[in-house]
Short mmCIF file of C-alpha atoms and ligand atoms in Angstrom, two decimals:
data_model
loop_
_atom_site.label_atom_id
_atom_site.label_comp_id
_atom_site.label_asym_id
_atom_site.label_seq_id
_atom_site.Cartn_x
_atom_site.Cartn_y
_atom_site.Cartn_z
CA MET A 1 69.28 183.78 -32.89
CA ASN A 2 65.90 181.88 -33.33
CA LYS A 3 62.70 183.37 -34.53
CA LEU A 4 60.87 183.13 -31.40
CA THR A 5 64.14 184.61 -29.37
CA TYR A 6 63.97 187.28 -31.42
CA TYR A 7 60.34 187.58 -30.75
CA ALA A 8 60.64 186.95 -27.28
CA LEU A 9 63.15 189.92 -27.28
CA VAL A 10 60.94 192.10 -29.06
CA ILE A 11 57.95 191.52 -26.84
CA PHE A 12 59.97 192.30 -23.38
CA ASN A 13 61.36 195.56 -24.98
CA ILE A 14 64.66 194.81 -24.98
CA SER A 15 66.67 196.09 -27.24
CA VAL A 16 67.93 193.93 -29.96
CA THR A 17 70.26 196.31 -31.89
CA PRO A 18 73.56 195.99 -29.46
CA ILE A 19 73.12 192.73 -29.63
CA VAL A 20 73.18 192.49 -33.19
CA GLN A 21 76.07 194.81 -33.40
CA GLU A 22 78.03 192.69 -31.13
CA ILE A 23 77.68 190.12 -33.18
CA SER A 24 78.48 191.65 -36.62
CA PRO A 25 80.21 194.94 -36.63
CA PRO A 26 80.75 196.65 -39.84
CA LYS A 27 83.91 195.11 -42.01
CA TYR A 28 86.78 197.14 -43.66
CA TYR A 29 89.15 195.25 -46.01
CA ARG A 30 92.87 195.30 -45.42
CA GLU A 31 95.95 194.03 -46.73
CA ASP A 32 97.95 192.13 -43.92
CA PRO A 33 101.72 194.32 -44.31
CA GLU A 34 103.39 190.85 -43.55
CA THR A 35 101.87 188.46 -45.43
CA SER A 36 99.87 190.66 -48.16
CA VAL A 37 97.09 188.48 -47.42
CA GLN A 38 93.55 190.43 -48.05
CA LEU A 39 91.62 190.49 -44.47
CA ILE A 40 88.36 191.48 -43.65
CA CYS A 41 88.82 193.11 -40.01
CA ASP A 42 85.80 194.48 -37.95
CA GLN A 43 85.32 198.06 -37.76
CA CYS A 44 85.53 200.59 -34.13
CA PRO A 45 82.22 201.29 -32.81
CA PRO A 46 81.44 205.01 -31.68
CA GLY A 47 83.26 206.56 -29.26
CA THR A 48 86.50 204.83 -29.97
CA TYR A 49 88.94 204.43 -32.83
CA VAL A 50 91.39 201.42 -34.24
CA LYS A 51 94.08 201.20 -31.80
CA GLN A 52 95.14 198.10 -33.66
CA HIS A 53 94.29 197.37 -36.80
CA CYS A 54 93.32 193.13 -37.69
CA THR A 55 95.93 190.30 -38.17
CA ALA A 56 95.29 186.83 -39.33
CA PHE A 57 95.24 186.28 -35.94
CA ARG A 58 93.91 188.66 -33.88
CA LYS A 59 90.51 190.62 -33.87
CA THR A 60 90.56 194.85 -34.56
CA GLU A 61 91.44 196.61 -31.30
CA CYS A 62 89.55 199.36 -30.52
CA ALA A 63 90.45 202.09 -27.43
CA PRO A 64 88.12 204.80 -25.89
CA CYS A 65 88.51 208.33 -28.13
CA PRO A 66 90.84 210.52 -26.02
CA THR A 67 89.44 213.46 -24.17
CA ASN A 68 88.20 216.28 -26.49
CA HIS A 69 87.95 213.87 -29.22
CA TYR A 70 85.17 211.94 -30.29
CA SER A 71 84.02 209.52 -33.15
CA GLU A 72 80.15 209.38 -34.07
CA HIS A 73 79.94 206.45 -36.43
CA TRP A 74 81.44 202.74 -36.75
CA HIS A 75 85.03 203.29 -38.35
CA TYR A 76 88.34 202.39 -39.26
CA SER A 77 90.52 205.15 -38.35
CA GLN A 78 93.37 205.53 -36.75
CA GLU A 79 92.11 208.33 -34.63
CA CYS A 80 88.96 210.33 -33.60
CA GLN A 81 87.62 213.61 -34.13
CA TYR A 82 88.57 216.62 -32.66
CA CYS A 83 85.75 218.51 -30.83
CA SER A 84 85.21 221.74 -32.62
CA GLY A 85 86.40 224.91 -30.88
CA VAL A 86 84.04 226.99 -28.12
CA CYS A 87 80.78 228.10 -29.03
CA LYS A 88 81.05 231.94 -31.33
CA GLU A 89 79.69 235.26 -30.18
CA LEU A 90 75.71 235.07 -29.82
CA GLN A 91 76.01 231.40 -29.50
CA TYR A 92 75.69 228.96 -26.37
CA VAL A 93 76.56 225.19 -25.83
CA LYS A 94 73.59 223.29 -26.30
CA GLN A 95 75.54 219.92 -25.98
CA GLU A 96 78.89 219.65 -24.69
CA CYS A 97 81.24 217.08 -26.86
CA ASN A 98 81.87 213.61 -25.35
CA SER A 99 83.07 210.62 -27.16
CA THR A 100 79.94 210.00 -29.25
CA HIS A 101 79.39 213.42 -30.00
CA ASN A 102 80.56 216.44 -31.47
CA ARG A 103 79.93 220.05 -29.38
CA VAL A 104 76.40 221.90 -30.75
CA CYS A 105 76.42 225.40 -30.74
CA GLU A 106 72.99 227.23 -31.13
CA CYS A 107 72.61 230.87 -31.63
CA THR A 108 70.54 232.64 -28.42
CA ASP A 109 66.96 233.24 -28.68
CA GLY A 110 65.77 235.54 -31.03
CA TRP A 111 68.85 234.79 -33.84
CA TYR A 112 69.36 232.81 -36.20
CA LEU A 113 72.81 231.37 -37.93
CA GLU A 114 73.25 232.52 -41.63
CA LEU A 115 76.42 230.56 -42.92
CA GLU A 116 78.79 231.51 -39.72
CA PHE A 117 77.20 233.98 -38.35
CA CYS A 118 74.11 234.46 -35.86
CA LEU A 119 71.53 237.48 -37.18
CA ARG A 120 69.01 238.81 -35.68
CA HIS A 121 65.42 237.52 -36.43
CA ARG A 122 63.74 239.65 -39.07
CA LYS A 123 60.51 241.63 -37.66
CA CYS A 124 57.66 241.89 -39.69
CA PRO A 125 56.85 245.32 -40.46
CA PRO A 126 52.88 247.07 -39.83
CA GLY A 127 50.72 245.37 -42.67
CA PHE A 128 52.38 242.06 -42.32
CA GLY A 129 52.18 239.28 -39.91
CA ILE A 130 54.41 236.05 -39.32
CA VAL A 131 53.57 233.19 -40.67
CA GLN A 132 56.44 230.95 -39.24
CA PRO A 133 58.34 232.03 -36.37
CA GLY A 134 62.33 232.35 -36.35
CA THR A 135 64.27 229.33 -35.00
CA PRO A 136 67.85 228.98 -34.35
CA GLU A 137 68.52 227.80 -38.00
CA SER A 138 66.24 229.92 -39.79
CA ASP A 139 64.83 233.48 -40.14
CA THR A 140 61.22 234.48 -39.15
CA ILE A 141 59.03 234.13 -42.35
CA CYS A 142 56.26 237.13 -42.88
CA ARG A 143 53.55 237.46 -44.97
CA ARG A 144 51.40 240.46 -46.18
CA CYS A 145 48.21 240.90 -44.42
CA THR A 146 45.60 239.32 -46.65
CA LYS A 147 42.08 241.22 -46.83
CA GLY A 148 40.18 241.21 -43.34
CA PHE A 149 43.46 241.07 -41.52
CA PHE A 150 45.74 243.48 -40.42
CA SER A 151 49.21 244.08 -38.57
CA ASN A 152 50.06 247.66 -36.53
CA GLU A 153 53.00 246.77 -35.04
CA THR A 154 56.61 245.59 -35.77
CA SER A 155 57.46 242.60 -34.56
CA SER A 156 58.76 239.19 -34.81
CA THR A 157 56.47 237.14 -33.21
CA ALA A 158 52.54 238.70 -33.77
CA ALA A 159 50.67 237.20 -36.80
CA CYS A 160 48.24 239.21 -38.81
CA GLN A 161 45.03 239.84 -36.76
CA ARG A 162 41.37 239.70 -38.20
CA HIS A 163 39.66 243.26 -38.33
CA THR A 164 37.04 243.89 -35.51
CA ASN A 165 33.56 242.89 -36.51
CA CYS A 166 31.73 246.33 -36.11
CA HIS A 167 28.33 245.16 -36.82
CA ALA A 168 28.77 241.90 -34.83
CA LEU A 169 29.17 244.28 -32.07
CA GLY A 170 25.93 246.23 -32.41
CA LEU A 171 28.18 249.16 -33.75
CA ARG A 172 28.53 251.09 -37.26
CA MET A 173 31.57 251.15 -39.06
CA ALA A 174 33.38 254.88 -38.99
CA VAL A 175 36.81 253.92 -41.01
CA LYS A 176 37.05 250.68 -42.79
CA GLY A 177 40.37 248.91 -41.71
CA ASN A 178 43.33 248.05 -44.12
CA ALA A 179 46.46 246.01 -43.77
CA THR A 180 47.89 248.28 -41.47
CA HIS A 181 44.44 249.19 -39.36
CA ASP A 182 41.53 248.03 -37.49
CA ASN A 183 38.19 248.56 -38.69
CA VAL A 184 37.22 251.89 -36.40
CA CYS A 185 34.12 250.98 -35.12
CA TYR A 186 31.32 253.75 -33.67
CA GLN A 187 28.32 253.84 -31.51
CA ASN A 188 25.24 255.16 -33.62
CA THR A 189 24.61 258.33 -32.30
CA GLU A 190 23.92 260.17 -35.39
CA PRO A 191 20.83 259.44 -37.56
CA ALA A 192 22.56 257.56 -40.40
CA ALA A 193 19.68 255.89 -42.14
CA PRO A 194 17.60 258.17 -44.69
CA ARG A 195 14.95 256.11 -43.78
CA CYS A 196 12.73 257.46 -40.28
CA GLU A 197 14.13 254.34 -38.53
CA ILE A 198 13.62 253.75 -35.17
CA ASP A 199 16.00 250.87 -33.34
CA VAL A 200 14.03 250.28 -30.32
CA SER A 201 10.37 251.75 -30.05
CA LEU A 202 8.99 252.65 -27.10
CA CYS A 203 7.08 250.08 -26.69
CA GLU A 204 9.69 247.49 -27.11
CA GLU A 205 12.01 249.65 -24.60
CA ALA A 206 9.23 249.53 -21.79
CA LEU A 207 9.52 245.58 -22.06
CA PHE A 208 12.84 245.30 -22.87
CA ARG A 209 13.92 247.14 -19.60
CA PHE A 210 11.57 244.57 -17.41
CA SER A 211 14.14 243.97 -15.05
CA VAL A 212 14.63 241.11 -12.50
CA PRO A 213 16.57 241.30 -9.64
CA SER A 214 20.08 240.18 -10.67
CA GLU A 215 20.51 238.59 -7.29
CA LEU A 216 17.62 236.16 -8.17
CA ALA A 217 19.39 234.87 -10.81
CA PRO A 218 23.09 235.49 -11.18
CA ASN A 219 23.17 233.89 -14.90
CA TRP A 220 20.28 235.13 -16.28
CA LEU A 221 21.33 237.01 -18.96
CA ASN A 222 23.11 233.55 -20.07
CA ILE A 223 19.33 231.73 -19.76
CA LEU A 224 18.14 234.73 -21.70
CA VAL A 225 20.82 234.48 -24.36
CA GLU A 226 19.88 230.84 -24.67
CA SER A 227 16.15 231.21 -24.73
CA LEU A 228 15.78 234.12 -27.43
CA PRO A 229 14.30 232.44 -30.53
CA GLY A 230 15.96 233.28 -33.82
CA MET A 231 19.78 234.21 -34.73
CA LYS A 232 21.34 234.08 -31.57
CA VAL A 233 23.52 236.99 -29.73
CA LYS A 234 27.00 235.79 -29.75
CA ARG A 235 28.88 235.23 -26.92
CA GLU A 236 31.59 237.68 -27.83
CA ASN A 237 28.80 240.08 -28.14
CA LEU A 238 27.49 238.92 -24.45
CA GLU A 239 30.84 239.54 -22.95
CA TRP A 240 31.27 242.70 -24.68
CA ILE A 241 27.50 243.94 -22.76
CA LYS A 242 28.45 242.83 -19.71
CA GLN A 243 32.07 244.45 -19.57
CA ARG A 244 30.18 248.09 -20.88
CA HIS A 245 27.06 247.84 -18.92
CA ASN A 246 25.64 247.43 -15.53
CA SER A 247 23.56 244.42 -14.87
CA GLN A 248 19.94 245.96 -15.07
CA GLU A 249 21.21 247.76 -18.23
CA GLN A 250 22.42 244.23 -20.02
CA ILE A 251 19.17 242.93 -20.42
CA PHE A 252 18.03 246.23 -22.27
CA GLN A 253 21.48 245.70 -24.02
CA LEU A 254 21.14 242.41 -25.02
CA LEU A 255 17.27 242.62 -26.26
CA LYS A 256 18.31 245.45 -28.62
CA LEU A 257 21.10 243.53 -30.22
CA TRP A 258 18.80 240.50 -30.22
CA LYS A 259 16.14 242.34 -32.11
CA LEU A 260 18.59 244.35 -34.49
CA GLN A 261 20.29 241.01 -35.25
CA ASN A 262 16.80 239.88 -36.09
CA LYS A 263 15.24 242.84 -37.70
CA GLU A 264 14.65 240.88 -41.06
CA GLN A 265 12.33 238.64 -39.21
CA ASP A 266 10.82 241.06 -37.09
CA VAL A 267 11.55 238.82 -34.36
CA VAL A 268 9.73 240.75 -31.68
CA LYS A 269 6.30 240.58 -33.24
CA ASN A 270 6.47 236.94 -33.88
CA VAL A 271 7.20 236.54 -30.09
CA ILE A 272 4.41 238.79 -28.98
CA GLN A 273 1.61 240.21 -31.82
CA ASP A 274 0.01 242.17 -28.94
CA ILE A 275 3.26 244.75 -29.22
CA ASP A 276 1.03 245.98 -32.37
CA LEU A 277 -1.79 246.84 -29.67
CA CYS A 278 0.69 248.85 -27.76
CA GLU A 279 2.48 250.80 -30.76
CA LYS A 280 -1.01 251.76 -31.64
CA GLY A 281 -1.74 252.97 -28.22
CA VAL A 282 1.73 255.07 -27.97
CA LEU A 283 0.01 256.64 -31.47
CA LYS A 284 -3.08 257.32 -29.96
CA HIS A 285 -0.85 259.44 -27.19
CA ILE A 286 0.88 261.32 -29.39
CA GLY A 287 -0.94 261.49 -32.83
CA HIS A 288 -2.98 264.53 -32.54
CA ILE A 289 0.26 266.72 -31.16
CA ASN A 290 1.27 268.69 -33.81
CA LEU A 291 4.34 270.61 -33.37
CA THR A 292 6.50 273.19 -34.94
CA THR A 293 10.14 272.68 -35.49
CA ASP A 294 10.73 275.66 -32.81
CA GLU A 295 8.35 273.50 -30.57
CA LEU A 296 10.04 270.49 -31.19
CA LEU A 297 13.32 272.35 -30.55
CA ALA A 298 11.97 273.32 -27.47
CA LEU A 299 10.91 270.02 -26.23
CA MET A 300 14.40 268.17 -26.98
CA GLN A 301 15.78 271.12 -24.62
CA SER A 302 13.55 270.42 -21.79
CA LEU A 303 14.66 266.98 -21.63
CA PRO A 304 17.07 266.26 -18.81
CA GLY A 305 20.92 264.98 -20.17
CA LYS A 306 22.57 265.73 -23.08
CA LYS A 307 20.60 267.56 -25.76
CA VAL A 308 20.60 266.57 -29.28
CA ARG A 309 22.08 268.98 -31.56
CA LYS A 310 19.40 271.54 -33.45
CA ASP A 311 20.71 269.86 -36.92
CA ASP A 312 20.02 266.45 -36.33
CA VAL A 313 16.54 267.80 -34.74
CA LYS A 314 16.52 269.66 -38.55
CA ASN A 315 17.89 266.99 -40.58
CA MET A 316 15.42 264.58 -38.78
CA LEU A 317 12.98 266.38 -40.13
CA LEU A 318 13.72 265.82 -43.43
CA VAL A 319 13.13 262.53 -43.17
CA CYS A 320 10.34 261.76 -40.51
CA ASN A 321 6.79 262.90 -40.72
CA SER A 322 4.22 264.33 -37.50
CA PRO A 323 3.74 261.89 -35.32
CA LYS A 324 6.65 259.79 -35.87
CA HIS A 325 9.32 262.55 -35.59
CA ILE A 326 8.42 263.08 -31.60
CA LEU A 327 9.41 259.22 -31.21
CA LYS A 328 12.31 259.21 -33.81
CA LEU A 329 13.40 262.64 -31.55
CA LEU A 330 12.86 260.47 -28.35
CA SER A 331 14.68 257.63 -29.49
CA LEU A 332 17.41 260.10 -30.74
CA TRP A 333 17.78 261.33 -26.97
CA ARG A 334 17.65 257.92 -25.74
CA ILE A 335 21.21 257.19 -28.23
CA LYS A 336 22.81 260.59 -27.42
CA ASN A 337 22.21 259.95 -23.67
CA GLY A 338 24.10 256.43 -23.79
CA ASP A 339 20.87 254.23 -23.88
CA HIS A 340 19.36 256.10 -21.11
CA ASP A 341 15.67 254.87 -20.18
CA THR A 342 13.52 257.31 -22.10
CA ILE A 343 10.24 256.80 -20.44
CA ARG A 344 12.28 258.20 -17.10
CA GLY A 345 13.52 260.94 -18.97
CA ILE A 346 9.91 262.05 -20.20
CA ARG A 347 8.89 261.49 -16.52
CA HIS A 348 11.70 264.48 -15.54
CA LEU A 349 10.55 266.78 -18.90
CA LYS A 350 10.26 270.25 -17.66
CA THR A 351 7.36 271.61 -18.80
CA LYS A 352 7.95 275.34 -18.63
CA ASN A 353 9.06 276.11 -22.23
CA ILE A 354 6.46 273.57 -24.47
CA PRO A 355 2.70 273.66 -24.76
CA PRO A 356 0.58 272.13 -21.81
CA GLY A 357 -1.08 270.15 -23.92
CA VAL A 358 1.91 267.92 -24.62
CA ALA A 359 3.66 267.87 -21.42
CA GLN A 360 0.39 266.06 -20.14
CA ASN A 361 0.01 263.73 -23.39
CA LEU A 362 3.39 262.82 -22.51
CA LYS A 363 3.05 262.10 -19.09
CA LYS A 364 0.07 260.34 -20.06
CA LEU A 365 2.41 257.97 -22.31
CA VAL A 366 4.50 257.56 -19.67
CA ARG A 367 1.34 256.03 -17.10
CA PHE A 368 0.07 253.95 -20.42
CA LEU A 369 3.90 252.25 -20.74
CA HIS A 370 3.78 251.59 -17.14
CA SER A 371 0.12 250.44 -16.66
CA PRO A 372 -1.03 247.08 -15.71
CA THR A 373 -1.82 246.32 -19.65
CA MET A 374 1.66 246.39 -20.12
CA TYR A 375 2.51 244.15 -17.29
CA ARG A 376 0.62 241.40 -18.73
CA LEU A 377 2.83 242.18 -21.75
CA TYR A 378 6.18 241.86 -20.19
CA GLN A 379 4.50 238.67 -18.48
CA LYS A 380 3.71 237.29 -22.22
CA LEU A 381 6.83 238.00 -23.83
CA PHE A 382 9.34 236.61 -21.33
CA LEU A 383 6.98 234.00 -20.34
CA LYS A 384 6.56 232.94 -24.31
CA MET A 385 10.49 233.33 -24.78
CA ILE A 386 11.88 231.32 -21.07
CA GLY A 387 8.63 229.52 -19.87
CA ASN A 388 8.83 228.76 -16.29
CA GLN A 389 11.79 229.82 -15.50
CA VAL A 390 10.88 233.40 -15.41
CA GLN A 391 7.61 233.13 -13.88
CA SER A 392 8.96 231.86 -10.65
CA LEU A 393 11.23 233.98 -10.86
CA LYS A 394 8.61 237.04 -11.02
CA ALA A 395 6.72 235.14 -8.44
CA GLY A 396 9.74 235.08 -6.25
CA CYS A 397 10.45 238.75 -6.84
CA LEU A 398 7.36 239.90 -6.22
C1 NAG B 6 77.39 211.76 -25.82
O1 NAG B 6 76.23 213.39 -26.05
C2 NAG B 6 74.86 212.88 -26.64
C3 NAG B 6 74.04 213.97 -27.27
O2 NAG B 6 74.81 214.95 -27.45
C4 NAG B 6 73.84 211.80 -25.77
O3 NAG B 6 72.51 211.32 -26.86
C5 NAG B 6 75.16 210.61 -25.32
O4 NAG B 6 73.79 209.45 -24.48
C6 NAG B 6 76.42 210.91 -24.58
N1 NAG B 6 76.84 209.85 -24.58
C7 NAG B 6 77.82 209.81 -23.80
C8 NAG B 6 78.89 208.70 -23.33
O5 NAG B 6 77.92 210.49 -22.96
C1 NAG B 7 47.03 248.03 -32.62
O1 NAG B 7 45.54 248.12 -32.85
C2 NAG B 7 45.01 247.48 -31.38
C3 NAG B 7 43.50 246.96 -31.96
O2 NAG B 7 42.95 248.25 -32.51
C4 NAG B 7 44.97 248.39 -30.71
O3 NAG B 7 44.28 248.00 -29.38
C5 NAG B 7 46.57 249.07 -30.75
O4 NAG B 7 46.95 249.81 -29.86
C6 NAG B 7 47.04 249.54 -31.81
N1 NAG B 7 48.90 249.39 -31.59
C7 NAG B 7 49.65 250.12 -32.20
C8 NAG B 7 50.70 250.80 -31.75
O5 NAG B 7 48.87 251.70 -33.07
C1 NAG B 8 45.32 252.05 -43.82
O1 NAG B 8 44.22 253.38 -43.41
C2 NAG B 8 44.75 254.20 -42.65
C3 NAG B 8 43.91 254.79 -41.15
O2 NAG B 8 42.74 254.84 -42.33
C4 NAG B 8 45.48 254.89 -43.07
O3 NAG B 8 46.22 256.27 -42.93
C5 NAG B 8 46.57 254.54 -44.39
O4 NAG B 8 47.41 255.19 -45.13
C6 NAG B 8 46.29 253.42 -44.62
N1 NAG B 8 47.04 252.58 -45.71
C7 NAG B 8 47.04 252.25 -47.00
C8 NAG B 8 48.00 251.37 -47.56
O5 NAG B 8 45.92 252.65 -47.24
C1 NAG B 9 -0.31 271.17 -37.89
O1 NAG B 9 -0.47 272.37 -37.65
C2 NAG B 9 -0.04 272.84 -39.13
C3 NAG B 9 -0.46 274.45 -38.71
O2 NAG B 9 0.17 274.80 -37.47
C4 NAG B 9 -1.04 272.64 -40.16
O3 NAG B 9 -0.78 273.08 -41.15
C5 NAG B 9 -0.70 270.70 -40.25
O4 NAG B 9 -1.93 270.28 -41.38
C6 NAG B 9 -1.20 270.45 -38.87
N1 NAG B 9 -0.83 268.87 -39.05
C7 NAG B 9 -1.67 267.62 -38.55
C8 NAG B 9 -1.13 266.42 -38.35
O5 NAG B 9 -2.63 268.03 -37.90
#
């Protein structure tokens, strides 16, 4: 074959190999029994056997393998090999025998071949996960879950899972996970920090509860996530919020999480310096309220919904001074009641058992938090954060 023809064959994707084989099959040496001359005979191709060895005058004569026989390679045997018997228990026929291939048996799903037998794939116990799933030829490979991962099931398919990131979900860790148990998270309903810290101030809450009718902007929450400065709230956390809260509550939860994530940067104050003015206004309304412990307890009993426990109020008083303790109590009440709107809570305050002056001051505080000044704050905050999108939304809804 000249070079050009060869390239042509290659280019047009015409198989070259059979031609080559036909031209020059592998050879074998054989002494002619009659003349004792050393002959070079052609071997027979797969699927055939040597029916007649070559002589000085004739080429090798090949014949097809009989049924249930095969030959896989070129050879010069006078018989084909017998196909191996039926597949064993727990095996199925992967490929039937034909003239060129023996029968192939394989262990059924979930089993692998060890020596002669099909054995069941190993299951990884709790604390171990799959690093390589089992195949018909090999067993499962398990490995102990490394730090930060766990597996709580016995399984031949499950890998180690990452521990739930409580912090990223805005939760606290109640029990640290290990190789067999996930982290256990809980909503922070107890005063855990020894400092008198308030997660969301009344002013922030009033701002964060700023509501945009969801029918005006169904993807409002996503727009907000994209526009908020500082560390972004992760998509998974956003999904978590969406699953657990109704649409109005979602905005508050999102902004709260965003604030907590950006606590170090004090991002709220950077976005809106006037928040300080608001906080001062709040203190002006409650600053001179001076309540005894019993009166504080009575105040907590007078709020609607679930009551903050007496012990929690007393513990709080160890770290919070007047007048911040009232704010702290209100935030404990909000958290206890699943982030219920504090301002709405104060509106439903029963005034019977608390000093009249206190009730009056709290009602004034509510009015202050819903005053036109505050409305300007809403606008400023949201305008600054997400620009004209909100402006037009708000204009549309007013
Ligand atoms: C025999 O089976 C093999 C696979 O097991 C297949 O590749 C081949 O084409 C078959 N040959 C014939 C002649 O059917
Ligand atoms: C395994 O952990 C997951 C995630 O924490 C949990 O949903 C599941 O119920 C646990 N399964 C068992 C058997 O403990
Ligand atoms: C893993 O944590 C669980 C639950 O907290 C506990 O019951 C178990 O003993 C721990 N296992 C190990 C090996 O520490
Ligand atoms: C609050 O009242 C108590 C007595 O009832 C008094 O000792 C305390 O100084 C007052 N605190 C403030 C800040 O007025």
